[in-house]
XYZ file of C-alpha atoms in Angstrom:
464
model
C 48.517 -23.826 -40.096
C 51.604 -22.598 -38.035
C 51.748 -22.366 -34.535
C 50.851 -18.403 -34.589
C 47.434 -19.767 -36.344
C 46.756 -22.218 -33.787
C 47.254 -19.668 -30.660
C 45.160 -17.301 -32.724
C 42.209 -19.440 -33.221
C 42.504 -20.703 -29.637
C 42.379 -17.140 -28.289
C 39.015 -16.625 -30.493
C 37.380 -19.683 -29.238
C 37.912 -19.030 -25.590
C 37.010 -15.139 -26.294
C 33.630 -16.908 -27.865
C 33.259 -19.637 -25.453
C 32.720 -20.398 -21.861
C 35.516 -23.455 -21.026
C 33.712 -25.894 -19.136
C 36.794 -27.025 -17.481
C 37.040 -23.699 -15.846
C 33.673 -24.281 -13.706
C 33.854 -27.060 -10.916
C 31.919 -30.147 -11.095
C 30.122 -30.094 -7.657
C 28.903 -27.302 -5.345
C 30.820 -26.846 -1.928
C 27.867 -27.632 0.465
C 28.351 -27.172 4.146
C 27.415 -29.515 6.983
C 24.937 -28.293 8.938
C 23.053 -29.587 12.346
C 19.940 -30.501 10.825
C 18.230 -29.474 14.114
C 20.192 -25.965 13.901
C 19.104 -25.512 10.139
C 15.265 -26.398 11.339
C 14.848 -23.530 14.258
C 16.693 -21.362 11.894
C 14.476 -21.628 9.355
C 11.250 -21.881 11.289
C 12.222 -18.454 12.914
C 12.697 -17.293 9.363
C 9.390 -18.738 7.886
C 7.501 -16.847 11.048
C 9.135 -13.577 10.386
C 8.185 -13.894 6.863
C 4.862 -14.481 8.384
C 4.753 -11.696 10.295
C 6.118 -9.846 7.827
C 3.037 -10.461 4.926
C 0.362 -10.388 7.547
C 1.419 -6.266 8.700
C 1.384 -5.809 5.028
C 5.198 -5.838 3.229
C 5.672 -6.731 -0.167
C 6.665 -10.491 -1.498
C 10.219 -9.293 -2.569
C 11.004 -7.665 0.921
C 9.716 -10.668 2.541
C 11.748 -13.130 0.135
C 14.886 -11.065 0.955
C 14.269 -11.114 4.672
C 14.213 -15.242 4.634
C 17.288 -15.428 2.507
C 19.235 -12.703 5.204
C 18.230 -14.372 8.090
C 18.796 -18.045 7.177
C 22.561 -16.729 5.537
C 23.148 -15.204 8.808
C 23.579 -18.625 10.256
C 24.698 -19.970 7.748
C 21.995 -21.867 6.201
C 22.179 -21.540 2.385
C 21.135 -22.042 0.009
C 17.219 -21.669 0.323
C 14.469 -21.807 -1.901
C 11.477 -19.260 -1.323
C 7.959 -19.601 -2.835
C 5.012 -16.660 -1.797
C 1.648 -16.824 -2.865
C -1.012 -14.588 -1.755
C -1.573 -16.330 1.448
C 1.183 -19.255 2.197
C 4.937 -19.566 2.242
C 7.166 -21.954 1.366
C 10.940 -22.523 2.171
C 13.229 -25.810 0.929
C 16.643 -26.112 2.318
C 19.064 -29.092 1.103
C 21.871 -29.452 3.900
C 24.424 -31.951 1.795
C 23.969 -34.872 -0.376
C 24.010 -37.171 2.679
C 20.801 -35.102 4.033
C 17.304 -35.332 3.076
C 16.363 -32.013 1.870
C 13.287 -30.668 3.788
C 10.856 -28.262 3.314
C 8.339 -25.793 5.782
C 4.945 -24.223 4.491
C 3.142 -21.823 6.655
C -0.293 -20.579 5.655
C -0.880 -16.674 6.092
C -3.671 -15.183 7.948
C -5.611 -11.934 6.522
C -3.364 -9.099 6.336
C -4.072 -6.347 8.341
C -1.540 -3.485 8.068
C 0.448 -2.614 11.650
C 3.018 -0.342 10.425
C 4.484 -0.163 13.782
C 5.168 -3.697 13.666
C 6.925 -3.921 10.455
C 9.306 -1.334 11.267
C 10.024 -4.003 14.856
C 10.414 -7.329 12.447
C 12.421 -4.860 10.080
C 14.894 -4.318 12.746
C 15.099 -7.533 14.080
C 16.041 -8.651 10.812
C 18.713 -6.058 10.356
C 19.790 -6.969 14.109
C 19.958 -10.602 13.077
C 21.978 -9.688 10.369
C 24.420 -7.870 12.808
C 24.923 -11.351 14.394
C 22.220 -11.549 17.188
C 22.199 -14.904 18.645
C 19.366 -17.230 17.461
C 18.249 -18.049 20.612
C 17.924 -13.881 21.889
C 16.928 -13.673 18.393
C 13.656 -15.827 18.537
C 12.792 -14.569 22.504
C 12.750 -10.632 20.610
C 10.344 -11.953 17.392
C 8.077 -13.149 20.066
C 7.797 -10.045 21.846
C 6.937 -8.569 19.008
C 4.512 -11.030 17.842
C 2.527 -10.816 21.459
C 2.732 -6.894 21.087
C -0.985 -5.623 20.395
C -1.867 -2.816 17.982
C -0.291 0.338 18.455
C -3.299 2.779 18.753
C -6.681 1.865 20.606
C -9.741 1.394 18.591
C -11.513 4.596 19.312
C -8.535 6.659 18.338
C -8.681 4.220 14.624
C -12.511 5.699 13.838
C -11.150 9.317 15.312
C -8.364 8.952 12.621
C -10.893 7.596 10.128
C -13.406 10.388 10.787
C -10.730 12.676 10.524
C -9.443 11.497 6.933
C -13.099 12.427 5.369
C -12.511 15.880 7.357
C -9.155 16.245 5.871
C -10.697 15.171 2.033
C -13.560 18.376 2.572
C -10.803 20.711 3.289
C -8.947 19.387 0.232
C -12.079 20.502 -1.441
C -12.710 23.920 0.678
C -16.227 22.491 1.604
C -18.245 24.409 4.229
C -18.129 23.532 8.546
C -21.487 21.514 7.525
C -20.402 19.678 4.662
C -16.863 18.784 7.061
C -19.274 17.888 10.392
C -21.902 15.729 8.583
C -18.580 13.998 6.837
C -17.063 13.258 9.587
C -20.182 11.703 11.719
C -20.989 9.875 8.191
C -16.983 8.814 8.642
C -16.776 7.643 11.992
C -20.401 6.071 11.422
C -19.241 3.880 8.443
C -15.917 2.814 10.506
C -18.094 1.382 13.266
C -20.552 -0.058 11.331
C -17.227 -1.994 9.749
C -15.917 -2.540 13.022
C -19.012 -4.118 14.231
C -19.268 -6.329 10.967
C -15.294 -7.551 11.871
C -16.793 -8.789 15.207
C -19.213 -10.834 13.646
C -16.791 -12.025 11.058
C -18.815 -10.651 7.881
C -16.685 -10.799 4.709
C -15.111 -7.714 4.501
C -16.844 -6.956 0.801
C -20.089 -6.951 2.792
C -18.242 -4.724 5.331
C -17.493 -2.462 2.620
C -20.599 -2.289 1.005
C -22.079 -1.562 4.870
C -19.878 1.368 5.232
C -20.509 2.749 1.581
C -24.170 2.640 2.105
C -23.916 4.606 5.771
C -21.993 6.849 4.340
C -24.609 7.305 1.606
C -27.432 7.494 3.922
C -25.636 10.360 5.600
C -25.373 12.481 2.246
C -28.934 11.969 1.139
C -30.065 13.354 4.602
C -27.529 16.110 4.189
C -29.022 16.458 0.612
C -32.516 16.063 1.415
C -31.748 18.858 4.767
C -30.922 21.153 1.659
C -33.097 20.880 -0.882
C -35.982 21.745 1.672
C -33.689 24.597 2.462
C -33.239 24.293 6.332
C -30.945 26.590 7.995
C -27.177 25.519 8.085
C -27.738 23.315 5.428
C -28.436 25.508 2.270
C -24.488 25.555 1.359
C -24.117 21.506 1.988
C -23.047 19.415 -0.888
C -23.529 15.766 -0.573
C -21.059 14.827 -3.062
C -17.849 15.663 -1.416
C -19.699 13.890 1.559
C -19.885 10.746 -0.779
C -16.041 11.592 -2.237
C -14.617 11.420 1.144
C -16.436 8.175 2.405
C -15.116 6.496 -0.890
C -11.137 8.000 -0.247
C -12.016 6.193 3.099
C -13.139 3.253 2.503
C -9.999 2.751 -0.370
C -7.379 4.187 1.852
C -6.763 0.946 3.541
C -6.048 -1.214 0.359
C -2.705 -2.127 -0.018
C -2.617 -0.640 -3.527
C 1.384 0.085 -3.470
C 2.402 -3.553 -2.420
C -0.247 -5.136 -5.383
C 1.761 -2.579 -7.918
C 5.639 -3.716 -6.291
C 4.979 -7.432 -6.713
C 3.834 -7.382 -9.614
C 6.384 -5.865 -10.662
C 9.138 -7.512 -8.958
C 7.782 -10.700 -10.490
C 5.515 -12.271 -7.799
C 2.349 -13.097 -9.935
C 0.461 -15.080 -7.848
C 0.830 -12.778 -5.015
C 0.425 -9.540 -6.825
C -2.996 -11.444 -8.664
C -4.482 -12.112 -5.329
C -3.918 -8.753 -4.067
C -5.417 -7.385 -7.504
C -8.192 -9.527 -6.999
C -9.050 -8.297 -3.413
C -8.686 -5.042 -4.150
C -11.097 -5.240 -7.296
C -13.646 -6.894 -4.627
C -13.244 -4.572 -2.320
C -13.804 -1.700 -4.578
C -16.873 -3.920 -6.096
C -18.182 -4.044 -2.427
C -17.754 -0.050 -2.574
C -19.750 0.042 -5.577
C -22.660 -2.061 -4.529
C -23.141 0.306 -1.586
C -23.514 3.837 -3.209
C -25.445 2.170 -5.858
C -27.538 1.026 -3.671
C -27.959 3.845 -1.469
C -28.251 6.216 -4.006
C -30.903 4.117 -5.921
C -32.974 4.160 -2.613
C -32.778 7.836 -2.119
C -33.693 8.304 -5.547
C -37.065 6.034 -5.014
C -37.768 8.107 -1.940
C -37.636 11.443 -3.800
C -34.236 12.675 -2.641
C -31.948 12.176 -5.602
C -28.438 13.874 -5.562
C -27.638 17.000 -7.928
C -25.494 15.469 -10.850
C -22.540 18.017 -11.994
C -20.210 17.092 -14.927
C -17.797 18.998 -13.726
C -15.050 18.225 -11.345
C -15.438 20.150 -7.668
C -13.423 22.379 -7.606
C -10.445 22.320 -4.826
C -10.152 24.579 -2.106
C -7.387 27.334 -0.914
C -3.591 26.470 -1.062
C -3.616 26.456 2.437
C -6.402 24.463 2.792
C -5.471 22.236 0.669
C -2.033 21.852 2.469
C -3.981 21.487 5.688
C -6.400 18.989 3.971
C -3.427 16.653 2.769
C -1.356 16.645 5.942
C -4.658 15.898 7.984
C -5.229 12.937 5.480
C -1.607 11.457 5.252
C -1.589 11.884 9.330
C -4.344 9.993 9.744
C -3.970 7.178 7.160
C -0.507 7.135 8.942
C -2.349 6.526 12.317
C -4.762 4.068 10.843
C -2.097 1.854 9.808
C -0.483 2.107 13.263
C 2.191 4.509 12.582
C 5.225 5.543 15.047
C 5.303 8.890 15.707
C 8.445 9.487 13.273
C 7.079 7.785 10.284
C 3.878 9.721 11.010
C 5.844 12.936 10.591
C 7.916 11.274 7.570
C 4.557 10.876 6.120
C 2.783 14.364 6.549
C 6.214 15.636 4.776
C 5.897 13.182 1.774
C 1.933 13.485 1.403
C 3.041 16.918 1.146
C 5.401 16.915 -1.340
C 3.632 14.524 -3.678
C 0.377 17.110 -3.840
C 3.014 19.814 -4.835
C 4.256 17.681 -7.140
C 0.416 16.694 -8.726
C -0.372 20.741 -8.307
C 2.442 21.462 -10.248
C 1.958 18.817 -13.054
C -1.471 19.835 -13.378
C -0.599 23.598 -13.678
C 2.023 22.583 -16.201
C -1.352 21.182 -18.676
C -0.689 17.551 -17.400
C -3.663 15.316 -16.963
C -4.894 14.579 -13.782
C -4.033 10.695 -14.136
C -0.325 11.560 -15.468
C 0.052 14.334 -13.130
C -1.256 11.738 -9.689
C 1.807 9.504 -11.221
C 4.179 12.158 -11.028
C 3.078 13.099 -7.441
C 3.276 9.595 -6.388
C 6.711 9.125 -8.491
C 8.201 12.087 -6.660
C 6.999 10.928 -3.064
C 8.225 7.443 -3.516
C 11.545 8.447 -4.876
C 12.480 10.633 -1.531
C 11.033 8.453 0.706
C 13.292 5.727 -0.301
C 16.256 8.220 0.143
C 15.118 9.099 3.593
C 12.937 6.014 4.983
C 16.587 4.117 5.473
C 18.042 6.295 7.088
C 15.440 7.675 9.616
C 14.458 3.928 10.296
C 10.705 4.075 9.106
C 8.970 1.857 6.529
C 9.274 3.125 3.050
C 6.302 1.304 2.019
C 4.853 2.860 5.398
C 5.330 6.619 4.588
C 4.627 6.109 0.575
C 1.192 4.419 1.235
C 0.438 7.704 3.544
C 1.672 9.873 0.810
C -0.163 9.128 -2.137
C -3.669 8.784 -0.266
C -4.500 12.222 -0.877
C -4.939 11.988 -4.661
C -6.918 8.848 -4.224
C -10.074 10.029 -6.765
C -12.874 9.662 -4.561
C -15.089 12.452 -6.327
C -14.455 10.408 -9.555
C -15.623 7.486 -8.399
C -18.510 9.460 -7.545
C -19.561 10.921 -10.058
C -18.791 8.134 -12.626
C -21.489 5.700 -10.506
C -23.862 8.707 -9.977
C -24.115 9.560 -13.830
C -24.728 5.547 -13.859
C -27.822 5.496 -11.791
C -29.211 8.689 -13.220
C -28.767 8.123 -16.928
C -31.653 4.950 -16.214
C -30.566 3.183 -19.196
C -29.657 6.082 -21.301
C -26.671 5.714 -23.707
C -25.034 9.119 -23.626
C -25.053 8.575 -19.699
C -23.892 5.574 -18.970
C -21.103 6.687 -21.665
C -20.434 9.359 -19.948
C -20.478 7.683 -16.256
C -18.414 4.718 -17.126
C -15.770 7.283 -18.740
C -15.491 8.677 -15.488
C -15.010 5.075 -13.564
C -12.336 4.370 -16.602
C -10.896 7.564 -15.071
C -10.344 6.788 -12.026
C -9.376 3.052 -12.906
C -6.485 5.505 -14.687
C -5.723 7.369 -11.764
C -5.123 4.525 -9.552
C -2.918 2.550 -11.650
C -0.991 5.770 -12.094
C -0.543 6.437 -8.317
C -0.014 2.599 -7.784
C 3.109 2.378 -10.743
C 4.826 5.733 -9.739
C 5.111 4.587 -6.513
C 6.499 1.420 -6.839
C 8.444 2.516 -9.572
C 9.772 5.337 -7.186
C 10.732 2.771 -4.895
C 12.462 0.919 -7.900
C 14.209 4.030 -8.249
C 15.176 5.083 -5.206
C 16.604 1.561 -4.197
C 19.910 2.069 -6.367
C 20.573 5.646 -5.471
C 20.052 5.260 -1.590
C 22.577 2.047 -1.780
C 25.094 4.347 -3.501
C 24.598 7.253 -1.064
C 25.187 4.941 1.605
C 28.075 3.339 0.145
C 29.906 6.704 0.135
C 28.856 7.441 3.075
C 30.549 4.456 4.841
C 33.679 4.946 2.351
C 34.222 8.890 3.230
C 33.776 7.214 7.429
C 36.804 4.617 6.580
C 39.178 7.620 4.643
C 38.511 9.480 8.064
């Protein structure tokens, strides 16, 4: 074989194959103060914290570790999340012992307000904020209490199960009795916090006061006293259920799960499927009793039907404004969220007016919300998992639920009806795991196109 042949050949084989020659043997590894690389990553393990506990998703969290420890130079890092502990390795040189930090996480309760603070100190820390102004800022925001006081929280909360009877044009008695029945259920929860009650007890508590409320309201109509001939306990029941699963952290189960974080998305799936067990238990219960005392609610096979188009607009801002508040909301992602909850019902109305079913059409609506609150969230400095959450409450399918556990307890063993009841439940089931993948894959979405916006943004500032 000439030379030609040889070159030829060797052309093909490094066109087929990676030359190990080309790659270098050992990693550059920089030498760090081991004390610097332990405050730096102790400040980033507590953010992370921080971060979980308000309620962010594992991948923002893993990102915000690996920003803040490259900021100061301390990389690589490895990052593990589970459901309720983190865990960061760092490896200064091969001279060093490598070290790792675990921190266990405490229950998540969602402070939007906060998360918006730690996601700005993050981008500040980026910007090169010294680490020692750095940690003095994460502590202020660590000591800084909950936005909203907690009698404006049951307001809010009474005001969501208002905001779910105008979705449904109910009647002034139907909206006062659900909001008492509301604001009853939140401080019977509250109460239950205080005495440190598992919160599936706490949920089944507030299902069954809510419950209790619509079997009065029920019982107040059948014996036809005045004000109370046009009440209809079932949206009563539908809008204690949207309340008691508005607070579940449906969209962060969906976005780690699909960014890869099983452990954490399964132990968010799990308490969300206890929580919405504990749900179950109560109107089961409470509905069972009302049936032994004679007072059994009116069974309809048919979905209520909703309200006015301005009613319904009214109804959907109320509930995206208050689920905003509940989660302790600024002011500007409370208005970022009226405008998305919005948008994703005219998104659902218009799906379902197209002949789309109801569990397609609450993926669209959730799709659509997601996708522009990415765009905008950035830029207006507001949560995007903040305003999406808000968004997509409104189609949460709390007359389902309803009806699926009511056609449970009145078919009494019956075939047909528990067919028929647990087809409903599967319904729902549907619905949710529609509104939880188009928002997160919104989000997915929306990530890409907002990075490329921006980029041409800051490209068209530099030509100028």
């Amino acid at each position: 074989m000439g030379a030609a042949g040889k070159n030829w050949r060797a052309r093909l084989v490094h066109a087929i194959h990676v030359d190990a020659a080309s790659r270098p043997e050992t990693q550059a590894m920089l030498s760090i103060d081991e004390m610097h690389a332990r405050r730096v990553i102790e400040l980033a393990m507590r953010i992370a914290e921080s971060l979980i506990a308000v309620g962010a998703a594992a991948n923002e969290v893993v990102l915000s570790i690996t920003r803040v420890t490259a900021a100061w130079g301390i990389r690589p890092v490895h990052v593990d999340i589970t459901f309720n502990s983190i865990a960061v390795s760092y490896h200064g040189g091969e001279s060093d012992l490598p070290f790792t930090l675990i921190r266990v996480v405490r229950a998540p309760v969602p402070d939007h307000s906060k998360l918006q603070q730690l996601q700005a100190l993050v981008a500040q820390i980026q910007a090169g904020l010294d680490l020692d102004e750095a940690r003095i800022r994460f502590h202020v925001i660590r000591r800084t209490p909950f936005r909203y006081r907690p009698a404006v929280i049951v307001l809010a909360q009474g005001l969501l199960a208002v905001g779910v009877c105008l979705l449904f044009g109910a009647g002034w008695m139907t909206t006062l009795v659900a909001l008492l029945a509301a604001c009853g259920a939140a401080l019977t929860q509250r109460w239950m916090a205080r005495m440190h009650v598992p919160f599936f007890f706490s949920q089944a508590a507030g299902a069954l006061v809510v419950t209790a409320f619509a079997a009065v309201t029920n019982a107040l109509r059948v014996h036809e006293v005045p004000l109370f001939e046009g009440a209809s306990p079932g949206i009563i029941v539908a809008a204690g259920i949207v309340l008691m699963l508005a607070g579940m952290s449906v969209v962060a189960a969906a976005q780690d799960a699909i960014d890869g974080f099983a452990l954490t998305a399964g132990g968010r799936i799990l308490d969300l499927a206890l929580l919405t067990l504990g749900v179950v238990v109560g109107i089961v219960g409470g509905v069972s009793f009302a049936q032994r005392l004679g007072v059994g609610f009116p069974l309809s096979t048919d979905p209520p039907e909703l309200g006015p188009v301005t009613m319904q607009l009214v109804g959907v801002v109320l509930i995206a404004v208050t689920v905003a508040v509940w989660n302790g909301a600024t002011a500007r992602t409370i208005l970022v969220s009226a405008l998305l909850g919005s948008i994703a019902w005219g998104g659902y109305s218009a799906a379902v007016a197209g002949g789309i079913g109801v569990a397609l059409a609450s993926a669209i609506g959730a799709l659509v919300a997601s996708f522009i609150g990415t765009l905008i969230a950035h830029r207006l400095h507001v949560p995007s998992i903040a305003v999406t959450t808000a968004a997509i409450v409104p189609m949460v399918p709390g007359s389902v639920v309803y009806r699926g556990l009511l056609g449970i307890v009145e078919a009494e063993g019956e075939a047909m009806g528990l067919i028929l009841g647990f087809a409903d439940l599967f319904q729902a089931a549907a619905i949710g795991l529609a509104l939880a993948s188009g928002a997160s894959l919104g989000l997915v979405l929306g990530a890409p196109v907002r990075d490329t916006l921006q980029s041409v943004v800051r490209r068209r500032g530099r030509i100028r």
